[in-house]
PDB file of N, CA and C and ligand atoms in Angstrom:
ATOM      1  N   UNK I 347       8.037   9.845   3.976  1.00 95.00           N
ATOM      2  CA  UNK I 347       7.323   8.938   4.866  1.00 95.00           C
ATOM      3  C   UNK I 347       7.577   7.502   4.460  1.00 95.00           C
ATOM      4  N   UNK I 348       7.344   6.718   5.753  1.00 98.00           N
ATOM      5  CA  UNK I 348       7.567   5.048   5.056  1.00 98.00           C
ATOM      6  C   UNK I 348       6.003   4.179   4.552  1.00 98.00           C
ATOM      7  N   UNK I 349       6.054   3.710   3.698  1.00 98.00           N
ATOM      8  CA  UNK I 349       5.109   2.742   3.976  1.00 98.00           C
ATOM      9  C   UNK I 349       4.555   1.583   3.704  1.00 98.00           C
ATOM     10  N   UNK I 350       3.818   0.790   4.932  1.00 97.00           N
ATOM     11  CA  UNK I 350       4.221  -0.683   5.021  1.00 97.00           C
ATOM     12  C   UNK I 350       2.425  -1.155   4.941  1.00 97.00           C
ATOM     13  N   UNK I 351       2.735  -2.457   4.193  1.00 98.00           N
ATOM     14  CA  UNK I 351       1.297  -3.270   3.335  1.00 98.00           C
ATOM     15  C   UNK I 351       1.149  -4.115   4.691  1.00 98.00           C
ATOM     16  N   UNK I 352       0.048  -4.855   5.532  1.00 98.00           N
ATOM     17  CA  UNK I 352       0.390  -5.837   6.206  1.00 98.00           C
ATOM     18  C   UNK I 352       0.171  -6.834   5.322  1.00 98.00           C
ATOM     19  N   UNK I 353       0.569  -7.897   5.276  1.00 96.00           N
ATOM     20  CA  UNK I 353      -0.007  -8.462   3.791  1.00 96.00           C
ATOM     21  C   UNK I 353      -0.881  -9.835   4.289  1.00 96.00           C
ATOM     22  N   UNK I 354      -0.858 -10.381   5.681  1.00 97.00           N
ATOM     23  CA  UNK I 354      -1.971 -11.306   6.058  1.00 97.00           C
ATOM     24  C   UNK I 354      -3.646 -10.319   6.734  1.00 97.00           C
ATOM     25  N   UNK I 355      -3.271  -8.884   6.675  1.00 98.00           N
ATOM     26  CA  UNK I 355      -4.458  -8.434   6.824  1.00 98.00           C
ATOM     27  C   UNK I 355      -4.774  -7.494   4.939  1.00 98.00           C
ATOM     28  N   UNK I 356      -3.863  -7.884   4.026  1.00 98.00           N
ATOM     29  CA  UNK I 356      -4.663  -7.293   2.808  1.00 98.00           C
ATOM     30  C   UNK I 356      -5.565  -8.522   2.061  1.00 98.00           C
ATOM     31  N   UNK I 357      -6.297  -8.290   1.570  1.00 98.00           N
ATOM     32  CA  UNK I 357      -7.339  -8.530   1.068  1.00 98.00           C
ATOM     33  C   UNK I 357      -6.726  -8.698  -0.713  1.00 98.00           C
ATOM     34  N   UNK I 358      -5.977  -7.813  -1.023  1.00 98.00           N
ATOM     35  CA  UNK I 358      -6.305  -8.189  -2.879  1.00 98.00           C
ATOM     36  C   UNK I 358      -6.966  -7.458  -3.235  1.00 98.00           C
ATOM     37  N   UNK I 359      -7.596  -6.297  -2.724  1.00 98.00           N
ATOM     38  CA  UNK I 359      -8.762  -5.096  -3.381  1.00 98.00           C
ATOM     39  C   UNK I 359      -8.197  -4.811  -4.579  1.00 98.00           C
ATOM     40  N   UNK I 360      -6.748  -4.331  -4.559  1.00 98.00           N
ATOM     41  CA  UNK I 360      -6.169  -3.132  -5.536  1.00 98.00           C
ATOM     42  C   UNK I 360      -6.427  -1.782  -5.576  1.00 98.00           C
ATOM     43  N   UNK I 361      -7.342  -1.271  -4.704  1.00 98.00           N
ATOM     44  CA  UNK I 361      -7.407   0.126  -4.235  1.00 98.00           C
ATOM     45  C   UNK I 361      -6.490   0.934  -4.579  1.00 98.00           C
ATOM     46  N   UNK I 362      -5.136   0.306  -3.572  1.00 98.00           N
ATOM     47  CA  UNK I 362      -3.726   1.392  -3.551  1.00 98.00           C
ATOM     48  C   UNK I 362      -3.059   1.486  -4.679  1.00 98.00           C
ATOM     49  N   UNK I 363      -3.286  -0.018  -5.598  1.00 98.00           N
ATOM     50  CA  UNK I 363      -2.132   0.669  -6.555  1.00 98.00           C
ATOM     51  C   UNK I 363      -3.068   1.239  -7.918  1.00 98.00           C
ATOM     52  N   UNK I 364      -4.213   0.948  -7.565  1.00 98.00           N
ATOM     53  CA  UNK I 364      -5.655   1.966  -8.343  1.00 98.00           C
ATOM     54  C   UNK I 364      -4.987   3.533  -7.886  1.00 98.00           C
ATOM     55  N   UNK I 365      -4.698   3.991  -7.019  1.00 98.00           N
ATOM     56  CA  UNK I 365      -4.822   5.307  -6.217  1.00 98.00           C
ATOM     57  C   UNK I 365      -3.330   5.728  -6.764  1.00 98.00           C
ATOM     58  N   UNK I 366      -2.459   4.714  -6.557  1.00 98.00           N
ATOM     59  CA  UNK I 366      -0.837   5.086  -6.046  1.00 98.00           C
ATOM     60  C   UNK I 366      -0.153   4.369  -6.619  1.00 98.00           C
ATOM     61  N   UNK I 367      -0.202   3.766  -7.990  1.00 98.00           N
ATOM     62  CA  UNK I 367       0.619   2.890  -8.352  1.00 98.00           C
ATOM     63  C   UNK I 367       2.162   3.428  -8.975  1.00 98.00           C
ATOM     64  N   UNK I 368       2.765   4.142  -8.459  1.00 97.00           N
ATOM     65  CA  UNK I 368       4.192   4.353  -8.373  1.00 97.00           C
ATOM     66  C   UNK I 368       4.648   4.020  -6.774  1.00 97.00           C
ATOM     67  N   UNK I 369       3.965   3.809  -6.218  1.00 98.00           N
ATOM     68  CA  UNK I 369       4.222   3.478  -5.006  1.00 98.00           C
ATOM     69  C   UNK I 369       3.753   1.730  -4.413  1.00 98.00           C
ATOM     70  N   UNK I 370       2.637   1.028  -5.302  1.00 98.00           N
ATOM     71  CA  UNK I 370       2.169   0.215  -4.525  1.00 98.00           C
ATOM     72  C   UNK I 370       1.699  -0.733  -5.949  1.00 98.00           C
ATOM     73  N   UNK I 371       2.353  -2.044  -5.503  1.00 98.00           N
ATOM     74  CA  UNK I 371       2.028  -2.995  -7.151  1.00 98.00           C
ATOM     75  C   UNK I 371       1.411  -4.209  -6.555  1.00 98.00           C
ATOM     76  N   UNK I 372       0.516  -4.800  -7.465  1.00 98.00           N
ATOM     77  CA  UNK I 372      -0.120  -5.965  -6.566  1.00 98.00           C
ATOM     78  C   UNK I 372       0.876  -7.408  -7.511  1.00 98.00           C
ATOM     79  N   UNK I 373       1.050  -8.152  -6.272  1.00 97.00           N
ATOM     80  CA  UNK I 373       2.590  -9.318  -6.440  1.00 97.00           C
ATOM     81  C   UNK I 373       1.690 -10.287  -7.131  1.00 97.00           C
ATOM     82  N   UNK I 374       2.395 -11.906  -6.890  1.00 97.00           N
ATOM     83  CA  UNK I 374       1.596 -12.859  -7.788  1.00 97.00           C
ATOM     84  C   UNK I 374       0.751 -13.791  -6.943  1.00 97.00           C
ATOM     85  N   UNK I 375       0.770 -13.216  -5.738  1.00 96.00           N
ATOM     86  CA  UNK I 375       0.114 -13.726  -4.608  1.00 96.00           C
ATOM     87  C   UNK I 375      -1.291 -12.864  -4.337  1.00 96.00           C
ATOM     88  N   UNK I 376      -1.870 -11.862  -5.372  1.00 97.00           N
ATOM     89  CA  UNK I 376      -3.026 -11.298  -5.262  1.00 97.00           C
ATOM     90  C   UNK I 376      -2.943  -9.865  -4.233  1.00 97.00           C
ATOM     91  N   UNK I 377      -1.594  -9.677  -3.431  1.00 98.00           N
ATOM     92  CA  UNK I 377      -1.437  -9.147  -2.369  1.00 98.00           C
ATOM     93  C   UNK I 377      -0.797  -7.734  -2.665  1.00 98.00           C
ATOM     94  N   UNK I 378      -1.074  -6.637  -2.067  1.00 98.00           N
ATOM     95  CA  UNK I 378      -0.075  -5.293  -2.282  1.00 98.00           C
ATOM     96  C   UNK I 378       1.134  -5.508  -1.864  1.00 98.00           C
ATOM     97  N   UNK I 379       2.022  -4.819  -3.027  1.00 97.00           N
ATOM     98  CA  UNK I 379       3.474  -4.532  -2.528  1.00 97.00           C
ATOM     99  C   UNK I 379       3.922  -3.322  -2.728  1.00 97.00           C
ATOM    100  N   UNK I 380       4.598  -2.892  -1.588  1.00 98.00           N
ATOM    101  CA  UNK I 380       5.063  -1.759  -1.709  1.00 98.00           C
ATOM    102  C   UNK I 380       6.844  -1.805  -2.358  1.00 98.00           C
ATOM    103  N   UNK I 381       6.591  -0.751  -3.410  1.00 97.00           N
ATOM    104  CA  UNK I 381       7.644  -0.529  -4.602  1.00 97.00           C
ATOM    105  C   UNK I 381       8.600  -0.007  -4.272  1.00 97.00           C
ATOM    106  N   UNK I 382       8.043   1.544  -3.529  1.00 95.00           N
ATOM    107  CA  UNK I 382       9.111   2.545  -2.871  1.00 95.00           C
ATOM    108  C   UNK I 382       8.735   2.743  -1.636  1.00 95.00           C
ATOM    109  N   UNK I 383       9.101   1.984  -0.596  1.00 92.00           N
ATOM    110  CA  UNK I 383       9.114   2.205   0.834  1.00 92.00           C
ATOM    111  C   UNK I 383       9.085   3.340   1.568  1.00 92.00           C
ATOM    112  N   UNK I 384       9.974   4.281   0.787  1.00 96.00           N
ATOM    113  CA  UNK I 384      10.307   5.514   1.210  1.00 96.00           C
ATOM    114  C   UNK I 384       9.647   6.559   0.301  1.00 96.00           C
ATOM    115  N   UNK I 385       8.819   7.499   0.541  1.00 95.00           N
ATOM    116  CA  UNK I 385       8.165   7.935  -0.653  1.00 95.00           C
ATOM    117  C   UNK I 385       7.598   9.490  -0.182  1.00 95.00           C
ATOM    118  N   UNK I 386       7.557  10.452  -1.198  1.00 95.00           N
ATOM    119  CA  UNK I 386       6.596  11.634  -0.446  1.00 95.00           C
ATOM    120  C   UNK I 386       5.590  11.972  -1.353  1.00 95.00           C
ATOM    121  N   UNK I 387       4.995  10.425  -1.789  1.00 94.00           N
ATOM    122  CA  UNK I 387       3.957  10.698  -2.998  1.00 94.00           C
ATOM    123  C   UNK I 387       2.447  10.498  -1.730  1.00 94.00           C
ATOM    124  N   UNK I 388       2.027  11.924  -1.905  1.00 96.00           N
ATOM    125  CA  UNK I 388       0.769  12.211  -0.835  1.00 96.00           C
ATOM    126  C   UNK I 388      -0.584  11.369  -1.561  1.00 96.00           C
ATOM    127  N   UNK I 389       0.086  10.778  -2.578  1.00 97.00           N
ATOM    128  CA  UNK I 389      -1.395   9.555  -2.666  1.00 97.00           C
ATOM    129  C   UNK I 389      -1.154   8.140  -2.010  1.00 97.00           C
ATOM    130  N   UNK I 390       0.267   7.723  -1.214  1.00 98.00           N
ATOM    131  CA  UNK I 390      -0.130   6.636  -0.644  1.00 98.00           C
ATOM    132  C   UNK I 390      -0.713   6.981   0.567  1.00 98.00           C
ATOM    133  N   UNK I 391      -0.865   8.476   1.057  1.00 97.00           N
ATOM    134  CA  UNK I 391      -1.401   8.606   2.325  1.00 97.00           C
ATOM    135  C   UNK I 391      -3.195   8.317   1.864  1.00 97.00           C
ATOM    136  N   UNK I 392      -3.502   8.689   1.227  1.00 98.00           N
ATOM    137  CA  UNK I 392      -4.685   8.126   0.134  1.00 98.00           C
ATOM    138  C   UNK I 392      -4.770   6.765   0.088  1.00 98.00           C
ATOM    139  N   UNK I 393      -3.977   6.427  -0.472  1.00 98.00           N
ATOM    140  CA  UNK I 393      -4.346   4.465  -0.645  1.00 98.00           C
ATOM    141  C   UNK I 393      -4.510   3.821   0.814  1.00 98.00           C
ATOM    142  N   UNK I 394      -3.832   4.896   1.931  1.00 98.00           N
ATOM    143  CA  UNK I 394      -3.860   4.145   3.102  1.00 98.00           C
ATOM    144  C   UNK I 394      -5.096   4.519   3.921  1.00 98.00           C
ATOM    145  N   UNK I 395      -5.847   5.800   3.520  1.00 98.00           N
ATOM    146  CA  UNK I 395      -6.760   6.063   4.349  1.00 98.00           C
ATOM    147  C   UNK I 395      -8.414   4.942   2.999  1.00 98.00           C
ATOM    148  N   UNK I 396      -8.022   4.423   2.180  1.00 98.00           N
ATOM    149  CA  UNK I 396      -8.863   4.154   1.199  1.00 98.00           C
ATOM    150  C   UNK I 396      -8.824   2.672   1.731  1.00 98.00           C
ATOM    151  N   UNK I 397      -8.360   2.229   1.654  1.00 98.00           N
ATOM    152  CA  UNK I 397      -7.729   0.170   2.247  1.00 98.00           C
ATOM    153  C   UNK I 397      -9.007   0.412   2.945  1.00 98.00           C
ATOM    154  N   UNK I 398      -9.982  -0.947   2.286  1.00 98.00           N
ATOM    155  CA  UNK I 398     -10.773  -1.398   3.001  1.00 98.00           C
ATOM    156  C   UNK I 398     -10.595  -1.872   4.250  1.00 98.00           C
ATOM    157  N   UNK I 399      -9.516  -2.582   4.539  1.00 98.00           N
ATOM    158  CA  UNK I 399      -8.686  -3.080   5.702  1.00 98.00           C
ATOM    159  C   UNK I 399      -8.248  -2.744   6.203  1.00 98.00           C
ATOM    160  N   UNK I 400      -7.680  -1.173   6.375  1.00 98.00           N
ATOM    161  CA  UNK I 400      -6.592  -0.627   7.101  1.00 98.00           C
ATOM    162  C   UNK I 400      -5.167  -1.284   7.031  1.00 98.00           C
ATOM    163  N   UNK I 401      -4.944  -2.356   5.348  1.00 98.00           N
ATOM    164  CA  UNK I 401      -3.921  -3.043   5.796  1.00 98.00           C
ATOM    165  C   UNK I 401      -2.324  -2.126   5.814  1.00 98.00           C
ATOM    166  N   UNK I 402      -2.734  -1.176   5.144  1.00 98.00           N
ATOM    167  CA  UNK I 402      -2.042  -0.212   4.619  1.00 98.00           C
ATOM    168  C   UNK I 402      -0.882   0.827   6.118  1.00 98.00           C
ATOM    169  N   UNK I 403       0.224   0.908   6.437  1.00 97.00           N
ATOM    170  CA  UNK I 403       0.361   2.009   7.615  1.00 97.00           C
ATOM    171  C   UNK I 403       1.453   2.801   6.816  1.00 97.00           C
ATOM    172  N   UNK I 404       1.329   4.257   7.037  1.00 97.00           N
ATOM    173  CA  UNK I 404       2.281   5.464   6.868  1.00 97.00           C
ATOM    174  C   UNK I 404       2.992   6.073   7.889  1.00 97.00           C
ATOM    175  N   UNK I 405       4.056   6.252   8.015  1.00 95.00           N
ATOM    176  CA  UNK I 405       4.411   7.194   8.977  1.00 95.00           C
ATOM    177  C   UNK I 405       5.390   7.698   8.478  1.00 95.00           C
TER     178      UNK I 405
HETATM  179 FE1  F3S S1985      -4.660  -4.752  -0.057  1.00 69.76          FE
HETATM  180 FE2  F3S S1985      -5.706  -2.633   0.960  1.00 69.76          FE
HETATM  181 FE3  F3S S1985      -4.252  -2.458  -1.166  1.00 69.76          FE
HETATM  182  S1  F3S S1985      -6.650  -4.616   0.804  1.00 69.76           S
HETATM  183  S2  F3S S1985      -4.572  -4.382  -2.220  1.00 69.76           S
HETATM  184  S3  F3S S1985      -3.570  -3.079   0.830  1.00 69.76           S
HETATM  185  S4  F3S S1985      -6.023  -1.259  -0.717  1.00 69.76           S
END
């Protein structure tokens, strides 16, 4: 699956890379980044249903 941070709707929680951090690192801008775009680690489907924001999308 792919998956994409929006990064003017994240917030800076750290949720995802709390949940998923082989998949999701927070940058120097406070913001999530996604590490491995391409991934079949079933905890970013987790970090994405967890995002206070929904900034998080999987498909
Ligand atoms: Fe941002 Fe949501 Fe992660 S607010 S830091 S994308 S859990």
């Amino acid at each position: 699956m792919k998956v994409y941070v929006d990064k003017d709707t994240c917030i800076g929680c750290g949720v995802c890379e709390g949940l998923c951090p082989e998949v999701f690192k927070m940058n120097d801008e406070g913001k999530a980044e996604v590490i491995v775009p391409e991934t079949e680690a079933s905890c970013a489907q987790d970090a994405a249903d967890s995002c206070p924001v929904q900034a998080i999308k999987v498909e």
